[in-house]
Every structure is written in structure tokens, then in C-alpha cells.
Amino acid sequence: MSETNGKVVCMVTGGSGLYGMAIRAHVDSSAEEKDATWVFLSSKDGDLRDRKATEAIFERVRPTHVIHLAAMVGGLFANMSKKVEFYRENMLMNDNVMECCRIYKVQKLVSCLSTCIFPDKTTYPIDETMIHDGAPHLSNEGYAYAKRMIDVMNRCYKDEYGCNFTSVIPTNIYGPHDNYSIQGGHVVPGLIHKCYLAKKNGTPFEVWGTGSPLRQFIYSGDLAALTVWVLRSYDSTDPIILSVPEEKEVTIKDVALMIRDAMEFKGEVKFLTDKADGQYKKTASNEKLAGLRPDFQFTPMAEGLKKACDWFCANYETCRK
Ligand code: NDP
């Protein structure tokens, strides 16, 4: 990374979340990242929906590089019921962060999209060129359109101001420090929490939906390492999908059974088929990533899930749930 007045300052918004905490752990354990000062933000450092608060952060930290992860994030059920908030809050945060990166001459900004913002009706596998090819699934259109605008604005900032802005597109993330809320969280932390309660209460482990939808999951530690690589070495405005290969796609049922094993739950696993399944699949191609990082070794899912389950059990009293 090039330097400004001898200092490289990497600022991570959303630094207290699932993804941000994984980057923090990666940076802490990696000798190569010691050439920069890393600053991890949470909402307590300032509300990024607020322009003045965002400017105050940039004024104080003076970042040379930014990884922008802060977002209003939630699972299927939260997305369906709060579309206006998912759109507005994410638009405000993204607009404030991007504009401050321009004003404060940040050398590189990496923002975060998601595979769930791709068109609902599409061909598979989806790749980086297809983001705007059709409407997203109705269940999360507020979140999806706010995220899609990051890609549009990355190009606009490059064209008009020459800014070096890009974005990553992770598939479903899981790992320690997730939001384990059963109502508002994503599928993996929700299942871990439900399995924990089933084991504790001697009740069946209930999985919402049929268990048949297919998903690619990435362990947060793997994603952290790849994201720091993007910050250092990937110099294109075009987004890049950060995902395990297509053949590593699993059903929700596979995931539930791996969680059952990781939690050593011996009771019944029940599929509540009257609950919504969401999109059947959203298979993403990791060809671009594989071409650039053919050496990268992904954590096997059973191993990553074991770490996520162990973390949840050890931090049950204090974690988000
Ligand atoms: P989390 O919910 O775990 O973390 C969200 C982070 O954003 C927290 O650090 C939170 O701070 C911060 N934040 C939220 N609102 C504000 C605000 N108004 N001002 C300042 N900071 C705020 O999310 P994830 O780590 O899961 O997600 C990180 C990124 O990854 C997001 O951009 C998301 O869209 C993307 N992503 C996530 C996927 C997933 O499966 N989880 C999949 C694909 C993409 P605080 O802790 O103080 O509340």
C-alpha cells in the first residue's frame, strides 16, 4: 500500500460486526499487516447515517484506506418487514462514507455488496457482470437496491473524480461474532441458536422452510483474508465475488445437520415447511477470484461451523441474539 506522509491508516467501518471482527482477528494474527495502522469502528464511534458524524470520524482518523462494511443487515424475515429502513439507512451510510472518501482523498475504498442483491430471474452461476440485469427478489428489494447503488457510484466517482473505489461480493458469511437473533438474523446463526435451545430444553431442533434451498457459505476468517488482499492488490472498479467454488454449494438441510453434529445434539430435527424458503438458489461463480488467487484454501464448512458453534456457546450470555 502506498503511503501518505509516511503513514498508512486503514479504517474499517462496521468493525464490531461479524465481518469486521474477522478482519480484526486476521490483522492481529498476521505479521504482514503490521505496516499499517488499523482502526476499527462501531456505531459508538459515530452514526454513519449522519453526515456530520461521518465527517468528524474522517477528520479524526484521516484514513488513507477504507473498508466499508457498516450496514443495516438482517435475514430474510427482517428484510421482508423493514424494506424502507433497509433502503434508507444503507443509502445514507454509503453516501456519507463514499463522499467523505472523496473529500478526504482516500487512496482506496473497498465497499461491500452481497450475492442476495442479484436479479431474481437469472441464469446460474451469477457473475460480477450481472448485478443490474433484472429486479432483485421482492423479499429484499430495499436492501438490494441500496447495495446496487454502491457499484453504480464506484464507477461514477472513478469517472468524475478518478477515485479508486471498488467492491467485494461475499456469499453468505458465518463465523464468530454473528447476530444470533432467531427472528432477525441470518440462517446459520439462527440455526445455531435454535439448536442450542433445543439441546438445552430437550425439544426438537426446528428448521424454518423445507431445507432444500441451496447456498454457498464463506467462513468469516477466509473472507477477512481475501478482503485485505483486495484492499492491497485488487485494482479494478469492477466488483469481485468472494466465494467458495460452485461445487461447495450446500442445502440448508446439510447446514442444519452439520450444526446438529457440531453442537452434539441428539434429538429430532424438524423442518417447518409452512415457513418461507426465500430464493431457491443464487449460485455464484468464483471464477474471477480463482483466476487471481488459485492458491487460496477455504476452511471446510464443518470445521468453520464448529468454530462458530463453539464461539456461540462460550459467549452465550453476552453475544447478540
Ligand atoms: P453485522 O450486523 O454483524 O455488523 C454491522 C456493523 O455495522 C456493526 O459494526 C455495526 O456497529 C455497524 N453499523 C450498523 N449501523 C451503523 C450506523 N448507523 N453507523 C455506524 N455503524 C453502523 O453485519 P455483518 O458483519 O454481517 O455485515 C458486514 C457487511 O457485509 C455489510 O455491508 C453486509 O451487507 C455485508 N454482507 C453480509 C453478509 C452476511 O452473511 N452477514 C453477506 C453478504 C454481505 P454496532 O456493532 O455498533 O451496531
mmCIF file of C-alpha atoms and ligand atoms in Angstrom:
data_model
loop_
_atom_site.group_PDB
_atom_site.id
_atom_site.type_symbol
_atom_site.label_atom_id
_atom_site.label_comp_id
_atom_site.label_asym_id
_atom_site.label_seq_id
_atom_site.Cartn_x
_atom_site.Cartn_y
_atom_site.Cartn_z
ATOM 1 C CA MET A 1 0.000 0.000 0.000
ATOM 2 C CA SER A 2 1.353 3.441 -0.827
ATOM 3 C CA GLU A 3 1.827 5.907 1.976
ATOM 4 C CA THR A 4 0.682 9.438 2.829
ATOM 5 C CA ASN A 5 3.238 11.354 4.952
ATOM 6 C CA GLY A 6 4.753 8.012 5.906
ATOM 7 C CA LYS A 7 1.527 6.649 7.348
ATOM 8 C CA VAL A 8 -0.918 4.057 6.084
ATOM 9 C CA VAL A 9 -4.159 4.193 8.036
ATOM 10 C CA CYS A 10 -6.753 1.534 7.209
ATOM 11 C CA MET A 11 -10.178 2.291 8.635
ATOM 12 C CA VAL A 12 -12.838 -0.414 8.803
ATOM 13 C CA THR A 13 -16.455 0.713 9.223
ATOM 14 C CA GLY A 14 -18.668 -1.960 10.773
ATOM 15 C CA GLY A 15 -15.578 -3.131 12.639
ATOM 16 C CA SER A 16 -17.619 -4.579 15.521
ATOM 17 C CA GLY A 17 -19.747 -6.899 13.362
ATOM 18 C CA LEU A 18 -19.297 -10.453 12.109
ATOM 19 C CA TYR A 19 -17.194 -9.435 9.093
ATOM 20 C CA GLY A 20 -15.322 -6.566 10.775
ATOM 21 C CA MET A 21 -14.310 -8.647 13.801
ATOM 22 C CA ALA A 22 -12.939 -11.300 11.438
ATOM 23 C CA ILE A 23 -10.780 -8.666 9.715
ATOM 24 C CA ARG A 24 -9.581 -7.517 13.113
ATOM 25 C CA ALA A 25 -8.615 -11.098 14.060
ATOM 26 C CA HIS A 26 -6.863 -11.533 10.694
ATOM 27 C CA VAL A 27 -4.894 -8.300 11.070
ATOM 28 C CA ASP A 28 -3.966 -9.110 14.691
ATOM 29 C CA SER A 29 -2.607 -12.518 13.717
ATOM 30 C CA SER A 30 -0.791 -11.509 10.537
ATOM 31 C CA ALA A 31 2.716 -10.044 10.619
ATOM 32 C CA GLU A 32 2.252 -8.668 7.061
ATOM 33 C CA GLU A 33 -0.478 -6.262 8.164
ATOM 34 C CA LYS A 34 1.742 -4.529 10.736
ATOM 35 C CA ASP A 35 2.927 -1.948 8.165
ATOM 36 C CA ALA A 36 -0.362 -0.077 8.615
ATOM 37 C CA THR A 37 -2.352 1.384 11.479
ATOM 38 C CA TRP A 38 -5.758 -0.284 11.575
ATOM 39 C CA VAL A 39 -8.782 1.487 13.032
ATOM 40 C CA PHE A 40 -11.985 -0.495 13.594
ATOM 41 C CA LEU A 41 -15.199 1.475 14.041
ATOM 42 C CA SER A 42 -18.543 0.595 15.551
ATOM 43 C CA SER A 43 -21.696 2.706 15.636
ATOM 44 C CA LYS A 44 -20.480 4.026 19.015
ATOM 45 C CA ASP A 45 -17.719 5.921 17.160
ATOM 46 C CA GLY A 46 -20.372 7.824 15.212
ATOM 47 C CA ASP A 47 -23.582 7.196 13.308
ATOM 48 C CA LEU A 48 -22.662 6.858 9.639
ATOM 49 C CA ARG A 49 -26.221 7.783 8.640
ATOM 50 C CA ASP A 50 -25.341 11.247 9.849
ATOM 51 C CA ARG A 51 -23.152 13.320 7.534
ATOM 52 C CA LYS A 52 -21.615 15.480 10.284
ATOM 53 C CA ALA A 53 -20.795 12.454 12.431
ATOM 54 C CA THR A 54 -19.191 10.760 9.411
ATOM 55 C CA GLU A 55 -17.097 13.830 8.623
ATOM 56 C CA ALA A 56 -15.982 14.003 12.257
ATOM 57 C CA ILE A 57 -14.730 10.406 12.021
ATOM 58 C CA PHE A 58 -12.761 11.119 8.828
ATOM 59 C CA GLU A 59 -11.355 14.310 10.345
ATOM 60 C CA ARG A 60 -10.186 12.401 13.428
ATOM 61 C CA VAL A 61 -8.896 9.191 11.825
ATOM 62 C CA ARG A 62 -7.619 10.622 8.497
ATOM 63 C CA PRO A 63 -7.725 7.212 6.787
ATOM 64 C CA THR A 64 -5.659 6.517 3.691
ATOM 65 C CA HIS A 65 -7.612 3.301 3.017
ATOM 66 C CA VAL A 66 -11.169 2.344 3.943
ATOM 67 C CA ILE A 67 -13.016 -0.967 4.108
ATOM 68 C CA HIS A 68 -16.682 -0.037 4.375
ATOM 69 C CA LEU A 69 -18.714 -2.826 5.943
ATOM 70 C CA ALA A 70 -21.183 -0.909 8.135
ATOM 71 C CA ALA A 71 -24.736 -1.626 7.075
ATOM 72 C CA MET A 72 -28.173 -2.450 8.288
ATOM 73 C CA VAL A 73 -28.055 -6.223 7.833
ATOM 74 C CA GLY A 74 -30.602 -8.931 8.500
ATOM 75 C CA GLY A 75 -32.044 -12.220 7.402
ATOM 76 C CA LEU A 76 -34.994 -12.944 5.158
ATOM 77 C CA PHE A 77 -37.673 -12.158 7.718
ATOM 78 C CA ALA A 78 -36.153 -8.841 8.816
ATOM 79 C CA ASN A 79 -35.669 -7.819 5.171
ATOM 80 C CA MET A 80 -39.287 -8.581 4.290
ATOM 81 C CA SER A 81 -40.709 -6.484 7.106
ATOM 82 C CA LYS A 82 -38.400 -3.417 7.047
ATOM 83 C CA LYS A 83 -37.788 -2.641 3.365
ATOM 84 C CA VAL A 84 -37.910 1.148 3.787
ATOM 85 C CA GLU A 85 -35.370 1.126 6.634
ATOM 86 C CA PHE A 86 -33.079 -1.314 4.792
ATOM 87 C CA TYR A 87 -33.065 1.021 1.791
ATOM 88 C CA ARG A 88 -32.795 4.392 3.537
ATOM 89 C CA GLU A 89 -30.299 3.540 6.275
ATOM 90 C CA ASN A 90 -27.942 1.783 3.883
ATOM 91 C CA MET A 91 -28.198 4.567 1.279
ATOM 92 C CA LEU A 92 -27.385 7.188 3.895
ATOM 93 C CA MET A 93 -24.370 5.293 5.254
ATOM 94 C CA ASN A 94 -22.988 4.510 1.804
ATOM 95 C CA ASP A 95 -23.457 8.044 0.523
ATOM 96 C CA ASN A 96 -21.763 9.596 3.557
ATOM 97 C CA VAL A 97 -18.810 7.193 3.521
ATOM 98 C CA MET A 98 -18.201 7.471 -0.238
ATOM 99 C CA GLU A 99 -18.418 11.242 -0.296
ATOM 100 C CA CYS A 100 -16.069 11.556 2.701
ATOM 101 C CA CYS A 101 -13.613 9.178 0.989
ATOM 102 C CA ARG A 102 -13.612 11.580 -1.981
ATOM 103 C CA ILE A 103 -13.275 14.715 0.152
ATOM 104 C CA TYR A 104 -10.536 13.257 2.371
ATOM 105 C CA LYS A 105 -8.662 11.823 -0.645
ATOM 106 C CA VAL A 106 -8.767 8.214 0.496
ATOM 107 C CA GLN A 107 -6.466 6.192 -1.795
ATOM 108 C CA LYS A 108 -8.643 3.093 -1.866
ATOM 109 C CA LEU A 109 -12.176 2.293 -0.746
ATOM 110 C CA VAL A 110 -13.491 -1.265 -0.673
ATOM 111 C CA SER A 111 -17.246 -1.456 -0.043
ATOM 112 C CA CYS A 112 -19.400 -4.485 0.361
ATOM 113 C CA LEU A 113 -22.225 -5.839 -1.807
ATOM 114 C CA SER A 114 -23.867 -9.243 -1.420
ATOM 115 C CA THR A 115 -24.947 -12.096 -3.681
ATOM 116 C CA CYS A 116 -28.527 -11.599 -2.491
ATOM 117 C CA ILE A 117 -28.759 -8.342 -4.468
ATOM 118 C CA PHE A 118 -28.545 -10.103 -7.853
ATOM 119 C CA PRO A 119 -31.561 -10.435 -10.174
ATOM 120 C CA ASP A 120 -34.179 -12.902 -9.018
ATOM 121 C CA LYS A 121 -34.794 -14.254 -12.507
ATOM 122 C CA THR A 122 -31.382 -15.045 -13.911
ATOM 123 C CA THR A 123 -29.160 -17.771 -15.237
ATOM 124 C CA TYR A 124 -26.701 -19.570 -12.989
ATOM 125 C CA PRO A 125 -23.997 -19.221 -11.978
ATOM 126 C CA ILE A 126 -24.278 -15.475 -11.451
ATOM 127 C CA ASP A 127 -21.133 -13.461 -12.002
ATOM 128 C CA GLU A 128 -19.909 -9.916 -11.407
ATOM 129 C CA THR A 129 -21.276 -8.613 -14.723
ATOM 130 C CA MET A 130 -24.906 -9.484 -13.939
ATOM 131 C CA ILE A 131 -25.742 -7.315 -10.898
ATOM 132 C CA HIS A 132 -28.035 -4.904 -12.764
ATOM 133 C CA ASP A 133 -29.569 -7.342 -15.261
ATOM 134 C CA GLY A 134 -33.015 -7.552 -13.620
ATOM 135 C CA ALA A 135 -35.017 -6.878 -10.466
ATOM 136 C CA PRO A 136 -33.878 -8.479 -7.187
ATOM 137 C CA HIS A 137 -36.113 -10.855 -5.226
ATOM 138 C CA LEU A 138 -39.082 -8.898 -3.795
ATOM 139 C CA SER A 139 -38.294 -10.056 -0.272
ATOM 140 C CA ASN A 140 -35.180 -7.842 -0.015
ATOM 141 C CA GLU A 141 -35.569 -5.146 -2.639
ATOM 142 C CA GLY A 142 -34.908 -2.286 -0.195
ATOM 143 C CA TYR A 143 -31.512 -3.714 0.811
ATOM 144 C CA ALA A 144 -30.673 -4.879 -2.722
ATOM 145 C CA TYR A 145 -31.208 -1.558 -4.482
ATOM 146 C CA ALA A 146 -29.256 0.341 -1.814
ATOM 147 C CA LYS A 147 -26.348 -2.098 -2.263
ATOM 148 C CA ARG A 148 -26.536 -1.989 -6.076
ATOM 149 C CA MET A 149 -26.058 1.775 -5.970
ATOM 150 C CA ILE A 150 -22.600 1.269 -4.437
ATOM 151 C CA ASP A 151 -21.466 -0.353 -7.686
ATOM 152 C CA VAL A 152 -23.010 2.446 -9.763
ATOM 153 C CA MET A 153 -21.409 5.141 -7.617
ATOM 154 C CA ASN A 154 -17.991 3.435 -7.636
ATOM 155 C CA ARG A 155 -17.954 3.927 -11.404
ATOM 156 C CA CYS A 156 -19.305 7.491 -11.176
ATOM 157 C CA TYR A 157 -16.654 8.505 -8.625
ATOM 158 C CA LYS A 158 -13.966 6.954 -10.830
ATOM 159 C CA ASP A 159 -15.217 8.699 -13.986
ATOM 160 C CA GLU A 160 -15.728 12.125 -12.460
ATOM 161 C CA TYR A 161 -13.058 12.297 -9.734
ATOM 162 C CA GLY A 162 -10.642 9.440 -10.529
ATOM 163 C CA CYS A 163 -11.399 7.772 -7.160
ATOM 164 C CA ASN A 164 -10.054 4.267 -6.585
ATOM 165 C CA PHE A 165 -13.285 2.740 -5.254
ATOM 166 C CA THR A 166 -14.257 -0.903 -5.638
ATOM 167 C CA SER A 167 -16.494 -3.517 -4.015
ATOM 168 C CA VAL A 168 -16.497 -7.133 -2.919
ATOM 169 C CA ILE A 169 -19.460 -9.501 -3.174
ATOM 170 C CA PRO A 170 -19.426 -12.107 -0.407
ATOM 171 C CA THR A 171 -21.819 -15.029 -0.381
ATOM 172 C CA ASN A 172 -23.444 -15.896 2.963
ATOM 173 C CA ILE A 173 -20.958 -15.279 5.764
ATOM 174 C CA TYR A 174 -20.768 -17.223 9.013
ATOM 175 C CA GLY A 175 -18.385 -17.267 11.965
ATOM 176 C CA PRO A 176 -17.860 -15.886 15.486
ATOM 177 C CA HIS A 177 -19.452 -12.534 16.487
ATOM 178 C CA ASP A 178 -22.541 -13.032 14.314
ATOM 179 C CA ASN A 179 -26.032 -11.791 15.166
ATOM 180 C CA TYR A 180 -27.647 -14.914 16.641
ATOM 181 C CA SER A 181 -31.163 -13.467 16.729
ATOM 182 C CA ILE A 182 -33.655 -16.139 15.693
ATOM 183 C CA GLN A 183 -36.133 -13.590 14.293
ATOM 184 C CA GLY A 184 -33.785 -11.061 12.704
ATOM 185 C CA GLY A 185 -30.566 -12.921 11.957
ATOM 186 C CA HIS A 186 -29.232 -14.924 9.021
ATOM 187 C CA VAL A 187 -29.803 -18.619 8.546
ATOM 188 C CA VAL A 188 -26.591 -20.050 10.088
ATOM 189 C CA PRO A 189 -26.548 -18.055 13.367
ATOM 190 C CA GLY A 190 -30.334 -18.559 13.676
ATOM 191 C CA LEU A 191 -29.925 -22.325 13.320
ATOM 192 C CA ILE A 192 -27.029 -22.414 15.792
ATOM 193 C CA HIS A 193 -29.140 -20.560 18.352
ATOM 194 C CA LYS A 194 -32.167 -22.817 17.785
ATOM 195 C CA CYS A 195 -30.056 -25.957 18.065
ATOM 196 C CA TYR A 196 -28.520 -24.640 21.294
ATOM 197 C CA LEU A 197 -32.011 -24.057 22.775
ATOM 198 C CA ALA A 198 -33.278 -27.437 21.558
ATOM 199 C CA LYS A 199 -30.363 -29.158 23.283
ATOM 200 C CA LYS A 200 -30.828 -27.130 26.469
ATOM 201 C CA ASN A 201 -34.620 -27.615 26.636
ATOM 202 C CA GLY A 202 -34.816 -31.170 25.278
ATOM 203 C CA THR A 203 -37.088 -30.028 22.417
ATOM 204 C CA PRO A 204 -36.862 -30.702 18.629
ATOM 205 C CA PHE A 205 -34.410 -28.614 16.582
ATOM 206 C CA GLU A 206 -36.789 -26.701 14.277
ATOM 207 C CA VAL A 207 -35.542 -25.587 10.852
ATOM 208 C CA TRP A 208 -37.683 -22.995 9.064
ATOM 209 C CA GLY A 209 -38.625 -23.944 5.495
ATOM 210 C CA THR A 210 -38.136 -27.169 3.570
ATOM 211 C CA GLY A 211 -34.341 -27.288 3.918
ATOM 212 C CA SER A 212 -33.987 -27.602 0.140
ATOM 213 C CA PRO A 213 -32.636 -24.125 -0.859
ATOM 214 C CA LEU A 214 -29.012 -24.123 -1.961
ATOM 215 C CA ARG A 215 -26.410 -21.662 -0.694
ATOM 216 C CA GLN A 216 -22.659 -21.002 -0.723
ATOM 217 C CA PHE A 217 -21.275 -20.076 2.679
ATOM 218 C CA ILE A 218 -17.921 -18.477 3.393
ATOM 219 C CA TYR A 219 -16.162 -18.649 6.748
ATOM 220 C CA SER A 220 -15.572 -15.119 8.080
ATOM 221 C CA GLY A 221 -11.854 -15.746 8.607
ATOM 222 C CA ASP A 222 -11.411 -16.709 4.931
ATOM 223 C CA LEU A 223 -13.396 -13.676 3.829
ATOM 224 C CA ALA A 224 -11.276 -11.403 6.023
ATOM 225 C CA ALA A 225 -8.030 -12.630 4.449
ATOM 226 C CA LEU A 226 -9.463 -12.182 0.937
ATOM 227 C CA THR A 227 -10.810 -8.708 1.694
ATOM 228 C CA VAL A 228 -7.440 -7.471 2.930
ATOM 229 C CA TRP A 229 -5.915 -8.911 -0.248
ATOM 230 C CA VAL A 230 -8.491 -6.916 -2.283
ATOM 231 C CA LEU A 231 -7.533 -3.756 -0.393
ATOM 232 C CA ARG A 232 -3.853 -4.327 -1.130
ATOM 233 C CA SER A 233 -3.774 -5.949 -4.523
ATOM 234 C CA TYR A 234 -7.046 -5.797 -6.499
ATOM 235 C CA ASP A 235 -7.083 -2.603 -8.541
ATOM 236 C CA SER A 236 -10.287 -2.568 -10.550
ATOM 237 C CA THR A 237 -13.509 -0.639 -10.018
ATOM 238 C CA ASP A 238 -15.464 -3.731 -11.042
ATOM 239 C CA PRO A 239 -16.683 -5.825 -8.124
ATOM 240 C CA ILE A 240 -15.260 -9.227 -7.285
ATOM 241 C CA ILE A 241 -17.234 -12.168 -5.873
ATOM 242 C CA LEU A 242 -15.588 -13.653 -2.759
ATOM 243 C CA SER A 243 -16.982 -17.146 -2.547
ATOM 244 C CA VAL A 244 -16.188 -20.804 -2.261
ATOM 245 C CA PRO A 245 -16.420 -22.656 -5.609
ATOM 246 C CA GLU A 246 -19.822 -23.633 -7.037
ATOM 247 C CA GLU A 247 -19.329 -27.282 -6.163
ATOM 248 C CA LYS A 248 -19.177 -26.335 -2.471
ATOM 249 C CA GLU A 249 -22.830 -25.219 -2.533
ATOM 250 C CA VAL A 250 -24.885 -26.924 0.209
ATOM 251 C CA THR A 251 -28.581 -27.234 1.085
ATOM 252 C CA ILE A 252 -29.979 -25.635 4.234
ATOM 253 C CA LYS A 253 -30.659 -29.193 5.375
ATOM 254 C CA ASP A 254 -26.929 -30.046 5.003
ATOM 255 C CA VAL A 255 -26.110 -26.983 7.106
ATOM 256 C CA ALA A 256 -28.667 -27.891 9.793
ATOM 257 C CA LEU A 257 -27.227 -31.389 10.065
ATOM 258 C CA MET A 258 -23.644 -30.091 10.285
ATOM 259 C CA ILE A 259 -24.767 -27.739 13.080
ATOM 260 C CA ARG A 260 -26.535 -30.629 14.820
ATOM 261 C CA ASP A 261 -23.250 -32.576 14.750
ATOM 262 C CA ALA A 262 -21.107 -29.604 15.814
ATOM 263 C CA MET A 263 -23.460 -28.967 18.761
ATOM 264 C CA GLU A 264 -23.628 -32.712 19.558
ATOM 265 C CA PHE A 265 -27.438 -32.527 19.538
ATOM 266 C CA LYS A 266 -29.002 -35.987 19.655
ATOM 267 C CA GLY A 267 -32.725 -35.068 19.397
ATOM 268 C CA GLU A 268 -35.155 -34.714 16.471
ATOM 269 C CA VAL A 269 -34.538 -32.274 13.583
ATOM 270 C CA LYS A 270 -37.886 -30.927 12.275
ATOM 271 C CA PHE A 271 -38.438 -28.934 9.046
ATOM 272 C CA LEU A 272 -41.299 -26.385 9.345
ATOM 273 C CA THR A 273 -42.403 -26.468 5.715
ATOM 274 C CA ASP A 274 -45.073 -23.741 6.139
ATOM 275 C CA LYS A 275 -42.305 -21.114 6.662
ATOM 276 C CA ALA A 276 -40.853 -19.200 3.666
ATOM 277 C CA ASP A 277 -37.805 -20.650 1.902
ATOM 278 C CA GLY A 278 -36.655 -17.472 0.124
ATOM 279 C CA GLN A 279 -34.806 -17.767 -3.198
ATOM 280 C CA TYR A 280 -34.226 -21.403 -4.157
ATOM 281 C CA LYS A 281 -30.638 -20.761 -5.118
ATOM 282 C CA LYS A 282 -28.273 -17.962 -6.027
ATOM 283 C CA THR A 283 -25.208 -19.904 -7.137
ATOM 284 C CA ALA A 284 -22.292 -17.544 -7.669
ATOM 285 C CA SER A 285 -19.240 -18.101 -9.839
ATOM 286 C CA ASN A 286 -15.886 -17.676 -8.112
ATOM 287 C CA GLU A 287 -14.008 -17.921 -11.415
ATOM 288 C CA LYS A 288 -12.629 -14.384 -11.238
ATOM 289 C CA LEU A 289 -11.297 -14.935 -7.702
ATOM 290 C CA ALA A 290 -9.963 -18.403 -8.532
ATOM 291 C CA GLY A 291 -8.097 -16.918 -11.512
ATOM 292 C CA LEU A 292 -6.404 -14.316 -9.299
ATOM 293 C CA ARG A 293 -5.952 -16.453 -6.156
ATOM 294 C CA PRO A 294 -5.670 -20.072 -7.359
ATOM 295 C CA ASP A 295 -3.703 -20.894 -4.176
ATOM 296 C CA PHE A 296 -6.400 -19.844 -1.694
ATOM 297 C CA GLN A 297 -7.512 -22.640 0.672
ATOM 298 C CA PHE A 298 -11.055 -22.284 2.043
ATOM 299 C CA THR A 299 -11.921 -23.582 5.515
ATOM 300 C CA PRO A 300 -14.089 -26.749 5.213
ATOM 301 C CA MET A 301 -17.637 -25.890 6.296
ATOM 302 C CA ALA A 302 -17.896 -28.494 9.089
ATOM 303 C CA GLU A 303 -14.691 -27.056 10.590
ATOM 304 C CA GLY A 304 -15.867 -23.425 10.275
ATOM 305 C CA LEU A 305 -19.274 -24.283 11.743
ATOM 306 C CA LYS A 306 -17.637 -25.999 14.696
ATOM 307 C CA LYS A 307 -15.715 -22.771 15.415
ATOM 308 C CA ALA A 308 -18.897 -20.671 15.087
ATOM 309 C CA CYS A 309 -20.864 -23.037 17.383
ATOM 310 C CA ASP A 310 -18.076 -23.178 19.982
ATOM 311 C CA TRP A 311 -17.841 -19.383 19.967
ATOM 312 C CA PHE A 312 -21.608 -19.043 20.434
ATOM 313 C CA CYS A 313 -21.687 -21.500 23.355
ATOM 314 C CA ALA A 314 -18.726 -19.780 25.035
ATOM 315 C CA ASN A 315 -20.256 -16.315 24.588
ATOM 316 C CA TYR A 316 -23.932 -17.151 25.006
ATOM 317 C CA GLU A 317 -24.592 -14.635 27.784
ATOM 318 C CA THR A 318 -23.099 -11.608 26.048
ATOM 319 C CA CYS A 319 -23.441 -12.173 22.278
ATOM 320 C CA ARG A 320 -26.072 -10.537 20.014
ATOM 321 C CA LYS A 321 -29.140 -12.746 19.960
HETATM 322 P P1 NDP B 1 -23.192 -7.014 11.417
HETATM 323 O O1 NDP B 1 -24.634 -6.752 11.648
HETATM 324 O O2 NDP B 1 -22.527 -8.118 12.155
HETATM 325 O O3 NDP B 1 -22.375 -5.676 11.675
HETATM 326 C C1 NDP B 1 -22.853 -4.471 11.209
HETATM 327 C C2 NDP B 1 -21.829 -3.437 11.547
HETATM 328 O O4 NDP B 1 -22.280 -2.168 11.054
HETATM 329 C C3 NDP B 1 -21.593 -3.267 13.045
HETATM 330 O O5 NDP B 1 -20.232 -2.988 13.272
HETATM 331 C C4 NDP B 1 -22.451 -2.057 13.379
HETATM 332 O O6 NDP B 1 -21.998 -1.357 14.525
HETATM 333 C C5 NDP B 1 -22.254 -1.234 12.124
HETATM 334 N N1 NDP B 1 -23.329 -0.269 11.929
HETATM 335 C C6 NDP B 1 -24.646 -0.541 11.744
HETATM 336 N N2 NDP B 1 -25.351 0.609 11.649
HETATM 337 C C7 NDP B 1 -24.445 1.621 11.777
HETATM 338 C C8 NDP B 1 -24.548 3.031 11.776
HETATM 339 N N3 NDP B 1 -25.728 3.640 11.603
HETATM 340 N N4 NDP B 1 -23.416 3.763 11.927
HETATM 341 C C9 NDP B 1 -22.217 3.160 12.108
HETATM 342 N N5 NDP B 1 -22.054 1.826 12.105
HETATM 343 C C10 NDP B 1 -23.156 1.065 11.951
HETATM 344 O O7 NDP B 1 -23.023 -7.192 9.841
HETATM 345 P P2 NDP B 1 -22.040 -8.141 9.009
HETATM 346 O O8 NDP B 1 -20.692 -8.114 9.619
HETATM 347 O O9 NDP B 1 -22.750 -9.408 8.789
HETATM 348 O O10 NDP B 1 -22.036 -7.380 7.596
HETATM 349 C C11 NDP B 1 -20.968 -6.529 7.200
HETATM 350 C C12 NDP B 1 -21.130 -6.224 5.721
HETATM 351 O O11 NDP B 1 -21.158 -7.432 4.977
HETATM 352 C C13 NDP B 1 -22.421 -5.476 5.381
HETATM 353 O O12 NDP B 1 -22.147 -4.470 4.442
HETATM 354 C C14 NDP B 1 -23.315 -6.547 4.769
HETATM 355 O O13 NDP B 1 -24.219 -6.008 3.866
HETATM 356 C C15 NDP B 1 -22.285 -7.428 4.093
HETATM 357 N N6 NDP B 1 -22.687 -8.814 3.866
HETATM 358 C C16 NDP B 1 -23.022 -9.632 4.915
HETATM 359 C C17 NDP B 1 -23.375 -10.941 4.676
HETATM 360 C C18 NDP B 1 -23.686 -11.877 5.790
HETATM 361 O O14 NDP B 1 -23.977 -13.062 5.504
HETATM 362 N N7 NDP B 1 -23.655 -11.474 7.046
HETATM 363 C C19 NDP B 1 -23.420 -11.494 3.306
HETATM 364 C C20 NDP B 1 -23.008 -10.556 2.297
HETATM 365 C C21 NDP B 1 -22.671 -9.271 2.575
HETATM 366 P P3 NDP B 1 -22.539 -1.761 16.022
HETATM 367 O O15 NDP B 1 -21.873 -3.061 16.374
HETATM 368 O O16 NDP B 1 -22.086 -0.651 16.889
HETATM 369 O O17 NDP B 1 -24.029 -1.876 15.911
#
